[in-house]
Amino acid sequence: PETGCLSIIVLGASGDLAKKKTFPALYNLYRQGFLQSNEVHIFGYARTKISDDELRSRIRGYLSQEKENHEVSEFLQLIKYVSGSYDSGEGFTALDKAISEHEISKNSTEGSSRRLFYFALPPSVYPSVCRMIKSYCMNKSDLGGWTRIVVEKPFGKDLASAEQLSSQIGELFEEPQIYRIDHYLGKELVQNLLVLRFANRFFLPLWNRDNIDNIQIVFREDFGTEGRGGYFDEYGIIRDIIQNHLLQVLCLVAMEKPVSLKPEHIRDEKVKVLQSMLPIKDEEVVLGQYEGYKDDPTVPDNSNTPTFATMVLRIHNERWEGVPFIMKAGKALNSRKAEIRVQFKDVPGDIFKCQKQGRNEFVIRLQPSEAMYMKLTVKQPGLEMSAVQSELDLSYRQRYQGVVIPEAYERLILDTIRGDQQHFVRRDELKAAWEIFTPLLHRIDNGEMKPIPYKPGSRGPAEADELLQNAGYVQTHGY
Ligand code: BG6
C-alpha cells in the first residue's frame, strides 16, 4: 500500500450525508486500522461558520452511543474544520493552507501526499467545487501522490444534463481521478456476484436464455420519502433507484466473463450489457404513487412523480435474447428488502408434475439478512412418492457467525484511497445508463404516463403483479 500523508476532505461536512454516512464510514475505517493517525488528517469544509469542536460534537452522536470511548475521541481529534463558500477562492485557499500545513507537519520528507475530496454536496455545486479544487487545492508534492474526487448521484436528470455535468468535471479531472459512487456496488452480496457467477461450475452452463426464464431485481422500502420529499419529487423512483442501483446489479448479473479482475475489464463488460439493451416499451411499465405522498408540503399537489415502478428490461444479445429482466422498486411498501430472483424454466418432460410445486429459483437477498438460497424440488419425506419444494439455504448470519459485514460506504471509501475503481461507475457506463431511461423519463415528466395510486404498506399497484405474470414469472412456494 501507498504511504505518506493522506488528507481526506469532506465537502459539505455539516450536511446529512456527511454526518450519517461519510464520517461514520471513516470512523469505522479508523477503528479497524485502515487510517493511521500518523498519516491521516480529515478536513470538514462547509459554509456554516462553526468551530472544530462544534463539528466534532455534531458528528460524535453518529459514531457511538457510549459517552466515553477512546477510539471516538482519538478519531475526532483528526478532524479539522474550515468554513467557506463553494465558489470562493478565499475559502479554498484557506482549505489548501490547512491541508498543506498538515502535510508539512506529518510528512514526511520521504512520503507522497494524497488528497481525497469527498463531495457530500448537491450536484448543482459540483462544477464550481471542481474548479476551485483544480485552481487552489491540488496535490503539489514533488514526491508523487494524487488528488481524487468522490462524487455521488444524482448525476444529472437525463442524458443531456448528465453529459453536461460529465464534461464539466471531465475538463478538470481525468477519469482515473473521478470516483462515482453507487453504494449498491459496495454491498457484500453485490460484490459476491462476480465470484458466484464465474467461480462456480454449477452456474456457468445454466446462466443463459436456454435455462433461465426470467430475472427479477427488486428493491422495496417500508417507509416513504420521510422529509426528503422535495429532493425526491424532482427525481422519482426510476432516477433514485432503478437507473443506478438496480441497473448496476443487473449489469453484474448479466455481463459476460471479464478478461480479468482489472477494473477496466469489468467495466468494459458492464458497458456492453447496457449498450445491448432494447428500448423500454410503455406497455411493459407500471408506475405507482403511494397515497399520502403529496401531503408532504415540499411536494406539489399535482405531482406526477412515481414512488413505485415495475418495468421489463430486455437485453439483445446471444445470452439473453427473450429473457425479461424485471426491475421493481418502491417506497412505502409492505416490507424492506432488496433481492435478485433468477427463475429457471420448467423441467421438460416432467414426470412428477413439479410445476405445481414451483420452478427452480435462485434467490440472492442483498438485504436485510444477507442470504442466498435455491428453491428446488425434492421428494416429500415419508412413505409416499411425491415431490415438494424446499431450499438449499446459505444464510450469512448462520454461516458466518461473528463476521461483521462492512457498510457499503466503508468499503468504497477504502477503495478510493487504494485507487481501485472496480466498484465505481465509469463515464461511458453512466452515459449508457441514461440512454436507456431518458425517453421513458421524458414521457413521465411530460405527463404522458401517470402513476397509479397505491396504499402505503401494500404490495404496490396490482397492475405490477399482472405485468410480472405476463413477463413469465411463476409464483413459487416456500420462502
Ligand atoms: C439511496 C436513495 O440512494 O438509496 C434512497 O436515494 C434509498 O431513496 C437508499 O432509501 C436505499 O439504500 P439502502 O442501502 O438502504 O438500500
PDB file of N, CA and C and ligand atoms in Angstrom, residues 21 152-153 182-184 187 219-221 223-225 228 231-232 237 239-241 244-245 331 336-338 367 407-409, ligand 1:
ATOM      1  N   LYS A  21     -23.379   9.119   6.923  1.00  0.00           N
ATOM      2  CA  LYS A  21     -22.672   8.073   6.165  1.00  0.00           C
ATOM      3  C   LYS A  21     -21.160   8.275   6.127  1.00  0.00           C
ATOM      4  N   GLU A 152     -21.292  11.598  -5.904  1.00  0.00           N
ATOM      5  CA  GLU A 152     -22.412  10.673  -5.788  1.00  0.00           C
ATOM      6  C   GLU A 152     -23.618  11.206  -6.532  1.00  0.00           C
ATOM      7  N   LYS A 153     -24.499  10.302  -6.927  1.00  0.00           N
ATOM      8  CA  LYS A 153     -25.685  10.702  -7.661  1.00  0.00           C
ATOM      9  C   LYS A 153     -26.509  11.735  -6.885  1.00  0.00           C
ATOM     10  N   ASP A 182     -21.765   4.444  -6.433  1.00  0.00           N
ATOM     11  CA  ASP A 182     -23.119   3.885  -6.382  1.00  0.00           C
ATOM     12  C   ASP A 182     -23.025   2.917  -5.214  1.00  0.00           C
ATOM     13  N   HIS A 183     -23.644   3.261  -4.094  1.00  0.00           N
ATOM     14  CA  HIS A 183     -23.314   2.489  -2.884  1.00  0.00           C
ATOM     15  C   HIS A 183     -23.781   1.036  -2.971  1.00  0.00           C
ATOM     16  N   TYR A 184     -24.670   0.719  -3.922  1.00  0.00           N
ATOM     17  CA  TYR A 184     -25.054  -0.692  -4.080  1.00  0.00           C
ATOM     18  C   TYR A 184     -23.858  -1.553  -4.483  1.00  0.00           C
ATOM     19  N   LYS A 187     -22.148  -3.242  -1.554  1.00  0.00           N
ATOM     20  CA  LYS A 187     -22.849  -4.211  -0.696  1.00  0.00           C
ATOM     21  C   LYS A 187     -22.228  -5.606  -0.865  1.00  0.00           C
ATOM     22  N   PHE A 219     -36.325  -3.931  -5.273  1.00  0.00           N
ATOM     23  CA  PHE A 219     -35.991  -3.070  -4.137  1.00  0.00           C
ATOM     24  C   PHE A 219     -37.307  -2.622  -3.504  1.00  0.00           C
ATOM     25  N   ARG A 220     -37.471  -2.869  -2.231  1.00  0.00           N
ATOM     26  CA  ARG A 220     -38.674  -2.391  -1.544  1.00  0.00           C
ATOM     27  C   ARG A 220     -38.262  -1.668  -0.281  1.00  0.00           C
ATOM     28  N   GLU A 221     -38.990  -0.623   0.023  1.00  0.00           N
ATOM     29  CA  GLU A 221     -38.781   0.042   1.303  1.00  0.00           C
ATOM     30  C   GLU A 221     -40.133   0.154   1.978  1.00  0.00           C
ATOM     31  N   PHE A 223     -40.919   2.441   4.084  1.00  0.00           N
ATOM     32  CA  PHE A 223     -41.178   3.814   4.522  1.00  0.00           C
ATOM     33  C   PHE A 223     -41.206   4.725   3.292  1.00  0.00           C
ATOM     34  N   GLY A 224     -41.807   5.893   3.497  1.00  0.00           N
ATOM     35  CA  GLY A 224     -41.966   6.813   2.357  1.00  0.00           C
ATOM     36  C   GLY A 224     -40.765   7.728   2.190  1.00  0.00           C
ATOM     37  N   THR A 225     -41.004   8.928   1.707  1.00  0.00           N
ATOM     38  CA  THR A 225     -39.859   9.791   1.398  1.00  0.00           C
ATOM     39  C   THR A 225     -39.309  10.521   2.636  1.00  0.00           C
ATOM     40  N   ARG A 228     -37.644  13.886   2.716  1.00  0.00           N
ATOM     41  CA  ARG A 228     -36.839  14.120   1.511  1.00  0.00           C
ATOM     42  C   ARG A 228     -37.737  14.367   0.303  1.00  0.00           C
ATOM     43  N   TYR A 231     -36.496  16.747  -2.564  1.00  0.00           N
ATOM     44  CA  TYR A 231     -35.495  16.143  -3.444  1.00  0.00           C
ATOM     45  C   TYR A 231     -36.159  15.068  -4.303  1.00  0.00           C
ATOM     46  N   PHE A 232     -36.895  14.187  -3.630  1.00  0.00           N
ATOM     47  CA  PHE A 232     -37.416  13.011  -4.321  1.00  0.00           C
ATOM     48  C   PHE A 232     -38.340  13.403  -5.471  1.00  0.00           C
ATOM     49  N   ILE A 237     -38.691   7.510  -8.407  1.00  0.00           N
ATOM     50  CA  ILE A 237     -38.084   6.220  -8.069  1.00  0.00           C
ATOM     51  C   ILE A 237     -37.167   5.687  -9.181  1.00  0.00           C
ATOM     52  N   ARG A 239     -35.150   7.398 -11.250  1.00  0.00           N
ATOM     53  CA  ARG A 239     -33.827   8.037 -11.146  1.00  0.00           C
ATOM     54  C   ARG A 239     -33.165   7.737  -9.800  1.00  0.00           C
ATOM     55  N   ASP A 240     -33.976   7.566  -8.764  1.00  0.00           N
ATOM     56  CA  ASP A 240     -33.429   7.394  -7.417  1.00  0.00           C
ATOM     57  C   ASP A 240     -32.859   5.982  -7.218  1.00  0.00           C
ATOM     58  N   ILE A 241     -33.489   4.991  -7.798  1.00  0.00           N
ATOM     59  CA  ILE A 241     -33.115   3.603  -7.508  1.00  0.00           C
ATOM     60  C   ILE A 241     -32.817   2.765  -8.766  1.00  0.00           C
ATOM     61  N   ASN A 244     -29.760   3.579 -11.411  1.00  0.00           N
ATOM     62  CA  ASN A 244     -28.407   3.404 -10.876  1.00  0.00           C
ATOM     63  C   ASN A 244     -28.272   2.089 -10.122  1.00  0.00           C
ATOM     64  N   HIS A 245     -28.853   2.021  -8.906  1.00  0.00           N
ATOM     65  CA  HIS A 245     -28.611   0.848  -8.057  1.00  0.00           C
ATOM     66  C   HIS A 245     -29.030  -0.468  -8.742  1.00  0.00           C
ATOM     67  N   LYS A 331     -41.295   2.696  -2.759  1.00  0.00           N
ATOM     68  CA  LYS A 331     -41.257   3.236  -1.391  1.00  0.00           C
ATOM     69  C   LYS A 331     -42.625   2.993  -0.761  1.00  0.00           C
ATOM     70  N   ARG A 336     -39.190  -4.145   3.756  1.00  0.00           N
ATOM     71  CA  ARG A 336     -37.914  -3.594   3.281  1.00  0.00           C
ATOM     72  C   ARG A 336     -37.052  -4.762   2.849  1.00  0.00           C
ATOM     73  N   LYS A 337     -36.721  -4.775   1.584  1.00  0.00           N
ATOM     74  CA  LYS A 337     -35.998  -5.922   1.049  1.00  0.00           C
ATOM     75  C   LYS A 337     -35.363  -5.550  -0.288  1.00  0.00           C
ATOM     76  N   ALA A 338     -34.184  -6.099  -0.549  1.00  0.00           N
ATOM     77  CA  ALA A 338     -33.618  -5.981  -1.894  1.00  0.00           C
ATOM     78  C   ALA A 338     -33.127  -7.360  -2.287  1.00  0.00           C
ATOM     79  N   GLN A 367     -30.394  -7.581   1.162  1.00  0.00           N
ATOM     80  CA  GLN A 367     -30.722  -7.045   2.479  1.00  0.00           C
ATOM     81  C   GLN A 367     -32.194  -7.187   2.747  1.00  0.00           C
ATOM     82  N   GLU A 407     -20.103  -1.897   6.023  1.00  0.00           N
ATOM     83  CA  GLU A 407     -21.028  -0.976   5.370  1.00  0.00           C
ATOM     84  C   GLU A 407     -20.503  -0.660   3.973  1.00  0.00           C
ATOM     85  N   ALA A 408     -21.434  -0.455   3.049  1.00  0.00           N
ATOM     86  CA  ALA A 408     -21.040  -0.172   1.668  1.00  0.00           C
ATOM     87  C   ALA A 408     -20.080   1.023   1.576  1.00  0.00           C
ATOM     88  N   TYR A 409     -20.388   2.091   2.307  1.00  0.00           N
ATOM     89  CA  TYR A 409     -19.572   3.301   2.183  1.00  0.00           C
ATOM     90  C   TYR A 409     -18.145   3.088   2.694  1.00  0.00           C
TER      91      TYR A 409
HETATM   92  C1  BG6 B   1     -30.432   5.976  -1.924  1.00  0.00           C
HETATM   93  C2  BG6 B   1     -31.754   6.551  -2.310  1.00  0.00           C
HETATM   94  O1  BG6 B   1     -29.545   6.048  -2.999  1.00  0.00           O
HETATM   95  O2  BG6 B   1     -30.608   4.621  -1.558  1.00  0.00           O
HETATM   96  C3  BG6 B   1     -32.744   6.423  -1.167  1.00  0.00           C
HETATM   97  O3  BG6 B   1     -31.597   7.918  -2.647  1.00  0.00           O
HETATM   98  C4  BG6 B   1     -32.822   4.998  -0.679  1.00  0.00           C
HETATM   99  O4  BG6 B   1     -34.020   6.872  -1.572  1.00  0.00           O
HETATM  100  C5  BG6 B   1     -31.442   4.427  -0.431  1.00  0.00           C
HETATM  101  O5  BG6 B   1     -33.578   4.990   0.511  1.00  0.00           O
HETATM  102  C6  BG6 B   1     -31.500   2.944  -0.142  1.00  0.00           C
HETATM  103  O6  BG6 B   1     -30.251   2.464   0.250  1.00  0.00           O
HETATM  104  P1  BG6 B   1     -30.128   1.152   1.107  1.00  0.00           P
HETATM  105  O7  BG6 B   1     -28.671   0.906   1.191  1.00  0.00           O
HETATM  106  O8  BG6 B   1     -30.759   1.465   2.435  1.00  0.00           O
HETATM  107  O9  BG6 B   1     -30.886   0.098   0.385  1.00  0.00           O
END
